[in-house]
Amino acid sequence: MDFISILSIFVLACFVGYYVVWSVTPALHTPLMAVTNAISSVIIVGALIASAAQGSVYAKYLGLVAVVFASVNIFGGFAVTARMLAMYKKKERKS
Amino acid sequence: MHQLAATPAWASLAYLVSGILFILALRGLSSPASSRRGNRFGMAGMLIAVATTLVLHGTGRAEIAIAIAIGGAIGSVTARKIAMTDMPQLVAAFHSLVGLAAVLVAGAAFLNPEAFGILDEATGHIHNVSRIEMGLGVAIGAITFSGSVIAFLKLNGNMSGKPIMLPGRHVINLGTLVAILGLIGYFVTDDAHWVFFTVTALSFVIGFLLIIPIGGADMPVVVSMLNSYSGWAAAAMGFTLHNSAMIITGALVGSSGAILSYIMCKAMNRSFISVIAGGFGGDSAAAGGGDAKEQRPWKRGSADDAAFLMGQAEQVIIVPGYGMAVSQAQHALREMGDVLKAAGVRVKYAIHPVAGRMPGHMNVLLAEANVPYDEVFELEDINSEFAQTDIAFVIGANDVTNPAAKTDKTSPIYGMPILDVEKAKTVLFVKRSMEGVGYAGVDNDVFYMGSTMMLLGDAKKMVEEIVKTMN
């Protein structure tokens, strides 16, 4: 992919983000932050590439440490979001 | 243009699918009903991205599995144990990890460019475009990390919420920012180690300096802003790796945080620049104040009075604020709501966008306490109702109810949209003491109105007492 294609994806994704986020109900803004936290840990892709690569031992260890941090975030972020959203669920049944 | 050592088409498509699943994850949050399915889309997207990467890069799987297991265990346990009132700290801590991971990945890419496919075979150096992307990625990541650490310490109470103002800080901050950008520019001509590491170090410093002067009341903006930065850091690394999942996610998270910052700033009628410049807002609920205010008469009520008044009312609107979170009063509050509803009183909750320490903070706490979400209203949906309401029950909120925001041009909170509690027939104001005057350090005329009754004491104890009396 050349730079312009990547830039196009990026710019279009910003627009998608803009419209999608405005449609999020304010009551769910905290879960929104938790879940965006979890998905921004997709940076783990870079960490995995570094961990799997040969060549530089330092790069490999940096990568592995990054995998740990990103995993904390992925598991923690999705789990805490699920926990919060489950609290919104209980009331649906009640009311 | 260079390309990432020939990513096969199936992998590019898989990354695209995971990007789309992330979009659907956010889309799901448009209503509580669809939100849980959205969260599952997000998990699926992450699984696809990780699996694809592991298949593409086949070595070192054992170490990677251990690393994921360690991180996953820490994350899962933390998520299960954390109290809902501590959510702002947790989110800040998570942001710092994204930032740090971005720094580490950028560092790894710098040390081993070949593995990331950003090495120019002809010259043996890193591609020029990649250098800029990497420089920006590491800078934003480092700022996110150190900024979030400070935000965490402030939110967690390890550090005072009072703004810390260094002399000449604007000059220092601007100078550091210019130096960082200059060095990233210079990085294009010389990819020496010292340039990369100086950019990293300076960015850690600026993140720290930027958040230090920002006070407690501005924390919702700061947390949203750092959310946004963590997204831009991921996007910058996505540019380096030519990975569409990372770019899409980065753009989504970046715009999400930016929009939340905008909403928060608007709800406080403050410009983003003035928040960043810092200096506004004090410590927790009882900070500041107490100085040279002329004594004005006010009425003190008891739990008995409050129980009696609310029992007679047709409609009660409850206005929660950070003080409710601090004293963990949400469960007692819901109990009070239940008793009132059983007695035929209509109960509604009014949430100001900046109530609490992060966007949606109050909503989550009320949800935790099992308050039905159709009883919870946003500012613009409920504000007109106060005039027809018998009782406004303000608990742990102050500045967001201060009518000075509408009338007093000299007030620091002038222009901020507020909840019109003063229009209710009676205002019951739960507050720790008459000393505190909110974060903005402004006195609230509502305290001294003839129709106001101050209920002084710990929010949770006060509500529990009211419930006891009602029963």
XYZ file of C-alpha atoms in Angstrom:
566
model
C 0.000 0.000 0.000
C 1.339 3.421 -0.819
C 1.145 6.383 1.502
C -1.827 7.966 -0.261
C -3.949 4.794 0.028
C -3.153 4.598 3.726
C -3.942 8.262 4.172
C -7.276 7.725 2.394
C -8.214 4.921 4.767
C -7.224 7.103 7.697
C -9.200 10.159 6.622
C -12.313 8.141 5.790
C -12.054 6.296 9.119
C -11.911 9.669 10.923
C -15.201 10.603 9.264
C -16.759 7.262 10.159
C -15.533 7.735 13.733
C -17.009 11.222 13.863
C -20.511 10.094 12.893
C -20.468 6.869 14.867
C -19.319 8.534 18.077
C -21.893 11.325 17.878
C -24.575 8.656 17.790
C -23.368 7.114 21.041
C -25.842 7.860 23.818
C -24.322 10.069 26.565
C -25.335 7.502 29.177
C -22.782 5.130 27.656
C -19.851 7.533 27.464
C -17.900 5.722 30.168
C -18.252 2.312 28.461
C -17.281 4.101 25.236
C -13.994 5.172 26.786
C -13.375 1.689 28.155
C -14.043 -0.021 24.846
C -12.023 2.486 22.796
C -9.256 1.764 25.240
C -9.499 -1.915 24.531
C -9.604 -1.583 20.754
C -6.756 0.927 20.581
C -4.665 -1.896 21.982
C -4.788 -3.302 18.472
C -1.288 -1.854 18.626
C -0.533 -5.366 19.874
C -0.193 -6.217 16.164
C 3.006 -4.194 16.071
C 4.154 -5.718 19.336
C 3.592 -9.235 17.981
C 5.576 -8.501 14.823
C 8.473 -7.255 16.943
C 8.273 -10.269 19.264
C 8.255 -12.741 16.404
C 11.079 -11.108 14.461
C 14.654 -12.289 14.330
C 17.555 -9.923 14.159
C 17.466 -7.677 17.191
C 17.203 -9.113 20.688
C 16.363 -5.690 22.134
C 13.548 -5.203 19.654
C 12.211 -8.640 20.532
C 12.100 -7.894 24.256
C 10.579 -4.457 23.717
C 7.961 -6.238 21.651
C 7.235 -8.830 24.313
C 6.860 -6.193 27.032
C 4.506 -4.300 24.721
C 2.518 -7.522 24.222
C 2.079 -7.772 28.005
C 0.859 -4.171 28.314
C -1.446 -4.406 25.338
C -2.890 -7.693 26.658
C -3.648 -6.102 30.033
C -5.579 -3.498 28.142
C -7.363 -5.835 25.769
C -8.537 -8.291 28.404
C -9.134 -5.609 31.021
C -10.811 -3.187 28.625
C -13.274 -5.620 27.111
C -14.013 -7.266 30.468
C -14.703 -4.011 32.273
C -16.864 -2.805 29.375
C -18.850 -6.050 29.502
C -19.218 -5.625 33.253
C -20.555 -2.095 32.882
C -22.897 -2.972 30.054
C -24.282 -5.881 32.067
C -25.361 -3.355 34.697
C -27.429 -1.553 32.111
C -29.016 -4.860 31.226
C -30.477 -5.672 34.649
C -32.818 -2.711 34.441
C -34.132 -3.670 31.061
C -35.628 -6.761 32.600
C -36.984 -4.877 35.541
C -38.729 -2.030 33.787
C 6.788 3.760 -2.491
C 7.926 0.976 -0.276
C 5.719 -1.820 0.888
C 5.475 -4.012 3.911
C 7.238 -7.228 2.911
C 4.305 -8.319 0.766
C 1.376 -8.790 3.141
C -0.733 -11.490 1.465
C -4.170 -10.434 0.273
C -6.043 -12.648 2.732
C -4.239 -10.977 5.645
C -5.021 -7.466 4.397
C -8.654 -8.486 4.113
C -8.622 -9.976 7.610
C -7.244 -6.716 9.037
C -9.944 -4.833 7.160
C -12.607 -7.105 8.671
C -11.274 -6.496 12.146
C -11.331 -2.743 11.479
C -14.984 -3.000 10.451
C -15.802 -5.031 13.557
C -14.301 -2.223 15.663
C -16.560 0.289 13.919
C -19.545 -1.931 14.729
C -18.377 -2.163 18.344
C -18.703 1.611 18.719
C -21.876 1.690 16.675
C -23.441 -0.742 19.169
C -23.079 1.848 21.926
C -25.838 3.969 20.392
C -28.239 2.199 22.759
C -27.835 0.018 25.855
C -29.798 -2.740 24.108
C -27.307 -3.179 21.255
C -24.212 -2.357 23.281
C -23.362 -5.843 24.487
C -23.441 -7.241 20.966
C -21.173 -4.351 19.994
C -18.676 -5.319 22.671
C -18.609 -8.867 21.305
C -17.919 -7.497 17.806
C -14.969 -5.659 19.319
C -13.609 -8.834 20.899
C -14.017 -10.720 17.621
C -12.179 -7.939 15.780
C -9.279 -8.134 18.206
C -9.148 -11.915 17.953
C -8.987 -11.731 14.149
C -6.239 -9.094 14.221
C -4.108 -11.071 16.696
C -4.649 -14.432 14.970
C -3.798 -12.977 11.564
C -0.573 -11.491 12.871
C 0.416 -14.734 14.564
C -0.182 -16.740 11.402
C 1.843 -14.262 9.320
C 4.753 -14.213 11.752
C 5.254 -17.772 12.839
C 8.192 -17.649 15.245
C 8.461 -17.108 18.982
C 4.941 -18.233 19.717
C 5.773 -19.719 23.124
C 7.120 -16.436 24.532
C 4.243 -14.557 22.989
C 1.713 -16.917 24.552
C 3.330 -16.368 27.960
C 3.299 -12.589 27.473
C -0.387 -12.635 26.512
C -1.213 -14.913 29.458
C 0.528 -12.601 31.944
C -1.103 -9.466 30.546
C -4.462 -11.161 30.147
C -4.484 -12.392 33.730
C -3.610 -8.964 35.127
C -6.222 -7.301 32.941
C -8.995 -9.768 33.723
C -8.450 -9.671 37.473
C -8.291 -5.876 37.515
C -11.469 -5.587 35.474
C -13.313 -7.924 37.807
C -12.148 -6.316 41.050
C -12.298 -2.608 40.293
C -15.009 -0.588 42.054
C -17.245 1.380 39.695
C -16.369 4.608 41.508
C -12.717 4.012 40.549
C -13.501 3.797 36.846
C -11.856 7.151 35.949
C -8.544 6.010 37.458
C -8.763 2.671 35.692
C -9.385 4.302 32.336
C -6.435 6.645 32.894
C -4.236 3.670 33.791
C -5.325 1.812 30.666
C -4.553 4.875 28.530
C -1.056 4.970 29.950
C -0.523 1.353 28.906
C -1.599 2.050 25.323
C 0.848 4.953 25.261
C 3.669 2.870 26.655
C 2.952 0.008 24.258
C 3.101 2.492 21.366
C 6.476 3.770 22.589
C 7.832 0.224 22.880
C 6.561 -0.785 19.440
C 8.064 2.349 17.900
C 11.331 1.571 19.699
C 11.290 -1.982 18.398
C 10.589 -0.743 14.877
C 13.500 1.677 15.167
C 15.897 -1.035 16.360
C 14.725 -3.688 13.910
C 13.291 -1.871 10.878
C 13.732 -4.872 8.636
C 11.182 -6.928 10.564
C 8.626 -4.145 10.064
C 9.399 -3.809 6.367
C 10.389 -0.168 6.679
C 14.032 -0.592 5.741
C 15.138 0.911 2.454
C 17.128 -1.938 0.878
C 19.123 0.457 -1.290
C 20.482 2.672 1.483
C 20.252 0.393 4.535
C 18.389 3.146 6.364
C 14.763 3.549 7.439
C 12.450 5.109 4.828
C 11.975 8.854 5.214
C 8.187 8.694 5.473
C 8.453 5.933 8.064
C 10.811 8.063 10.126
C 8.232 10.820 10.427
C 5.441 8.354 11.197
C 7.601 6.639 13.789
C 8.708 9.922 15.319
C 5.119 11.100 15.645
C 4.038 7.700 16.966
C 6.666 7.594 19.671
C 6.049 11.231 20.646
C 2.266 10.850 20.945
C 2.673 7.519 22.726
C 5.084 8.978 25.260
C 2.867 12.009 25.893
C -0.110 9.684 26.366
C 1.869 7.596 28.824
C 3.261 10.281 31.119
C 0.112 12.410 30.874
C -2.065 9.460 31.842
C 0.181 8.574 34.748
C -0.294 12.075 36.171
C -4.038 11.932 35.487
C -4.143 8.573 37.261
C -2.279 9.891 40.302
C -4.605 12.899 40.504
C -7.777 10.854 40.088
C -6.584 8.187 42.498
C -5.796 10.803 45.126
C -2.052 9.975 45.256
C -1.478 13.481 44.075
C -3.441 16.611 44.941
C -6.104 17.550 42.413
C -4.981 21.151 42.839
C -3.289 22.576 39.794
C 0.484 22.818 40.148
C 1.677 25.922 38.370
C 5.319 26.147 37.408
C 6.612 29.630 36.675
C 7.098 30.208 32.959
C 5.414 26.931 32.136
C 3.889 28.151 28.873
C 7.337 29.058 27.575
C 8.808 25.749 28.750
C 5.948 23.738 27.232
C 6.013 25.545 23.903
C 9.787 25.285 23.764
C 9.673 21.547 24.422
C 6.965 21.014 21.796
C 8.926 22.971 19.196
C 12.053 20.985 20.078
C 10.178 17.683 19.643
C 8.771 18.688 16.258
C 12.140 20.059 15.163
C 13.888 16.845 16.120
C 11.289 14.741 14.269
C 12.027 16.911 11.223
C 15.754 16.433 11.724
C 15.165 12.686 12.118
C 14.439 12.572 8.373
C 17.974 13.654 7.553
C 19.704 11.635 10.281
C 18.244 8.461 11.782
C 20.782 8.370 14.616
C 19.871 6.778 17.939
C 20.236 9.974 19.920
C 17.571 11.742 17.839
C 15.018 9.005 18.388
C 15.690 8.675 22.094
C 15.743 12.433 22.685
C 12.343 12.735 21.014
C 11.090 9.957 23.299
C 12.514 11.509 26.454
C 11.270 15.023 25.659
C 7.810 13.638 24.931
C 7.676 11.916 28.299
C 8.588 15.252 29.900
C 6.007 17.287 27.986
C 3.210 14.841 28.805
C 4.041 15.276 32.454
C 4.267 19.070 32.212
C 1.002 19.359 30.280
C -1.159 17.577 32.843
C 0.472 18.845 36.075
C -1.228 22.285 35.958
C -4.699 20.934 35.169
C -7.075 20.865 38.113
C -9.554 18.243 39.307
C -12.627 19.839 37.740
C -11.077 19.675 34.281
C -10.312 15.978 34.585
C -13.226 14.880 32.339
C -11.604 16.848 29.513
C -8.148 15.487 30.292
C -9.286 11.876 30.399
C -11.092 12.304 27.066
C -8.092 14.066 25.566
C -5.717 11.286 26.590
C -8.225 8.815 25.147
C -7.920 10.682 21.886
C -4.092 10.704 22.027
C -3.951 6.957 22.605
C -5.927 6.600 19.370
C -3.626 8.893 17.385
C -0.622 6.969 18.706
C -2.131 3.712 17.444
C -2.916 5.347 14.095
C 0.640 6.638 13.714
C 1.997 3.141 14.319
C -0.567 1.845 11.824
C 0.946 4.178 9.227
C 4.393 2.790 9.997
C 3.204 -0.810 9.683
C 0.790 -0.155 6.792
C -1.847 -1.948 8.803
C -5.442 -0.994 8.052
C -6.850 -2.404 11.327
C -4.551 -0.137 13.327
C -5.253 2.900 11.167
C -9.031 2.475 11.289
C -8.995 1.856 15.028
C -6.635 4.746 15.670
C -8.869 7.098 13.690
C -11.990 5.863 15.514
C -10.489 6.201 18.973
C -8.833 9.483 18.097
C -12.081 11.052 16.935
C -14.008 9.504 19.808
C -11.743 11.107 22.395
C -11.745 14.399 20.508
C -15.547 14.501 20.404
C -15.807 13.666 24.102
C -13.313 16.452 24.913
C -15.399 18.825 22.830
C -18.629 17.813 24.604
C -16.970 18.238 28.004
C -15.506 21.643 27.129
C -18.855 22.815 25.839
C -20.591 21.604 29.000
C -18.231 23.805 31.005
C -18.256 26.662 28.500
C -14.465 26.558 28.458
C -12.271 26.520 25.415
C -9.990 23.564 24.885
C -6.990 25.888 24.956
C -7.920 27.293 28.358
C -8.271 23.779 29.773
C -4.847 22.840 28.454
C -3.403 26.060 29.812
C -4.574 24.763 33.168
C -4.901 26.275 36.594
C -8.644 25.749 37.024
C -10.222 23.657 39.725
C -9.170 22.492 43.126
C -9.073 19.335 45.154
C -11.945 17.025 46.010
C -15.445 18.065 47.083
C -14.440 20.132 50.135
C -11.551 22.102 48.705
C -10.916 25.802 48.543
C -13.269 28.467 49.763
C -13.875 29.624 53.276
C -12.295 32.967 52.568
C -13.757 36.405 53.184
C -17.268 35.566 52.007
C -19.811 37.654 53.836
C -22.041 35.526 56.022
C -25.455 35.067 54.542
C -28.357 33.369 56.257
C -29.156 29.824 55.207
C -31.538 27.165 56.388
C -30.415 23.869 57.780
C -32.651 20.833 57.477
C -32.593 17.370 58.956
C -33.153 13.949 57.452
C -36.656 14.017 59.016
C -37.514 17.278 57.245
C -36.243 15.930 53.949
C -38.150 12.656 54.300
C -41.348 14.540 55.138
C -41.024 17.010 52.255
C -40.259 14.349 49.677
C -43.071 12.130 50.907
C -45.484 15.000 50.134
C -44.071 15.712 46.695
C -45.490 14.785 43.329
C -42.153 14.779 41.552
C -38.574 14.695 42.829
C -35.586 15.292 40.573
C -32.300 13.980 41.907
C -29.136 15.783 40.788
C -26.022 13.707 41.533
C -22.436 14.948 41.356
C -18.914 13.901 42.196
C -19.714 13.991 45.920
C -22.116 11.097 45.420
C -19.290 9.069 43.876
C -16.887 9.980 46.671
C -19.237 8.817 49.418
C -20.528 5.847 47.356
C -24.089 7.014 47.943
C -25.581 5.588 44.724
C -27.046 2.439 46.310
C -28.632 4.322 49.194
C -29.929 6.831 46.671
C -31.614 4.142 44.597
C -33.193 2.762 47.768
C -34.552 6.222 48.519
C -35.926 6.350 44.974
C -37.637 2.990 45.455
C -39.295 4.071 48.701
C -40.476 7.296 47.084
C -41.848 5.487 44.055
C -43.677 3.049 46.324
C -45.290 6.093 47.943
C -46.444 7.325 44.525
C -43.814 10.012 44.002
C -42.334 10.391 40.528
C -38.549 10.166 40.677
C -36.176 11.345 37.958
C -32.428 11.790 37.793
C -30.801 14.760 36.062
C -27.228 14.322 34.848
C -24.989 17.213 33.914
C -22.432 16.238 31.242
C -19.461 17.134 33.447
C -20.800 15.732 36.705
C -18.118 13.416 38.060
C -14.632 12.872 36.791
C -15.196 11.396 33.336
C -17.866 11.430 30.636
C -20.845 9.324 31.698
C -19.443 8.733 35.199
C -22.774 9.340 36.972
C -24.709 7.156 34.528
C -22.497 4.175 35.238
C -22.774 4.598 39.004
C -26.559 4.848 38.819
C -26.627 1.812 36.534
C -24.498 -0.038 39.065
C -27.074 0.776 41.737
C -29.824 -0.564 39.455
C -31.485 2.731 38.693
C -33.610 2.096 35.574
C -32.086 4.096 32.746
C -35.412 5.475 31.607
C -35.442 7.482 34.862
C -32.098 9.089 34.043
C -32.151 12.244 31.917
C -29.562 14.458 30.263
C -29.443 18.167 30.970
C -31.294 19.395 27.878
C -34.066 16.822 28.263
C -34.979 17.624 31.838
C -34.023 21.231 32.446
C -37.445 22.613 31.571
C -39.059 20.329 34.153
C -37.532 21.889 37.263
C -40.127 24.686 37.234
C -42.917 22.120 37.607
C -41.038 20.043 40.146
C -41.701 20.021 43.859
C -38.270 19.006 44.989
C -34.805 19.111 43.496
C -32.541 16.839 45.518
C -28.941 17.887 44.874
C -26.382 15.425 46.133
C -22.664 16.108 45.839
C -23.035 18.521 42.938
C -22.436 22.234 43.193
C -21.047 24.247 40.274
C -23.388 22.531 37.810
C -26.355 24.016 39.719
C -24.958 27.505 40.241
C -27.239 30.161 38.737
C -24.308 32.596 38.697
C -23.373 30.852 35.450
C -26.427 32.502 33.904
C -26.366 35.936 35.510
C -22.933 36.906 36.808
C -20.619 37.905 33.979
C -17.636 38.088 36.336
C -18.078 34.514 37.546
C -15.454 32.018 36.372
C -18.248 29.655 35.403
C -20.265 32.282 33.497
C -21.863 30.800 30.389
C -21.680 27.216 31.544
C -24.988 25.441 30.961
C -26.410 24.513 34.365
C -29.267 22.500 35.801
C -31.988 24.967 36.838
C -32.528 23.524 40.312
C -33.331 26.978 41.708
C -36.643 26.898 39.808
C -37.941 23.918 41.788
C -40.393 24.692 44.620
C -37.950 23.330 47.178
C -34.263 22.532 46.861
C -32.740 19.962 49.179
C -28.984 20.367 48.992
C -26.860 17.562 50.418
C -23.384 18.873 51.143
C -20.549 17.953 53.465
C -20.300 21.382 55.059
C -20.884 25.046 54.287
C -17.127 25.486 53.865
C -16.631 24.044 50.402
C -17.620 26.137 47.438
C -17.110 23.711 44.559
C -14.125 23.363 42.280
C -14.509 26.711 40.656
C -14.226 28.420 44.050
C -17.493 30.283 43.533
C -20.219 30.660 46.105
C -23.587 29.242 45.069
C -26.636 31.489 45.549
C -28.829 28.411 45.744
C -27.569 27.795 49.295
C -29.113 31.027 50.523
C -32.481 30.929 48.808
C -35.588 30.857 50.953
C -36.702 27.690 49.216
C -33.452 25.842 49.906
C -32.787 23.527 52.792
C -29.182 22.482 53.387
C -28.683 18.894 54.489
C -25.163 18.916 55.893
C -23.275 15.674 56.301
C -21.831 12.735 54.462
C -23.985 12.086 51.401
C -24.374 8.370 51.963
C -25.191 8.651 55.688
C -27.670 11.442 55.004
C -29.520 9.441 52.367
C -29.526 6.324 54.546
C -31.028 8.345 57.376
C -33.697 9.732 55.091
C -34.576 6.205 53.974
C -34.740 5.044 57.579
C -37.099 7.881 58.480
C -39.323 7.177 55.488
C -39.655 3.553 56.444
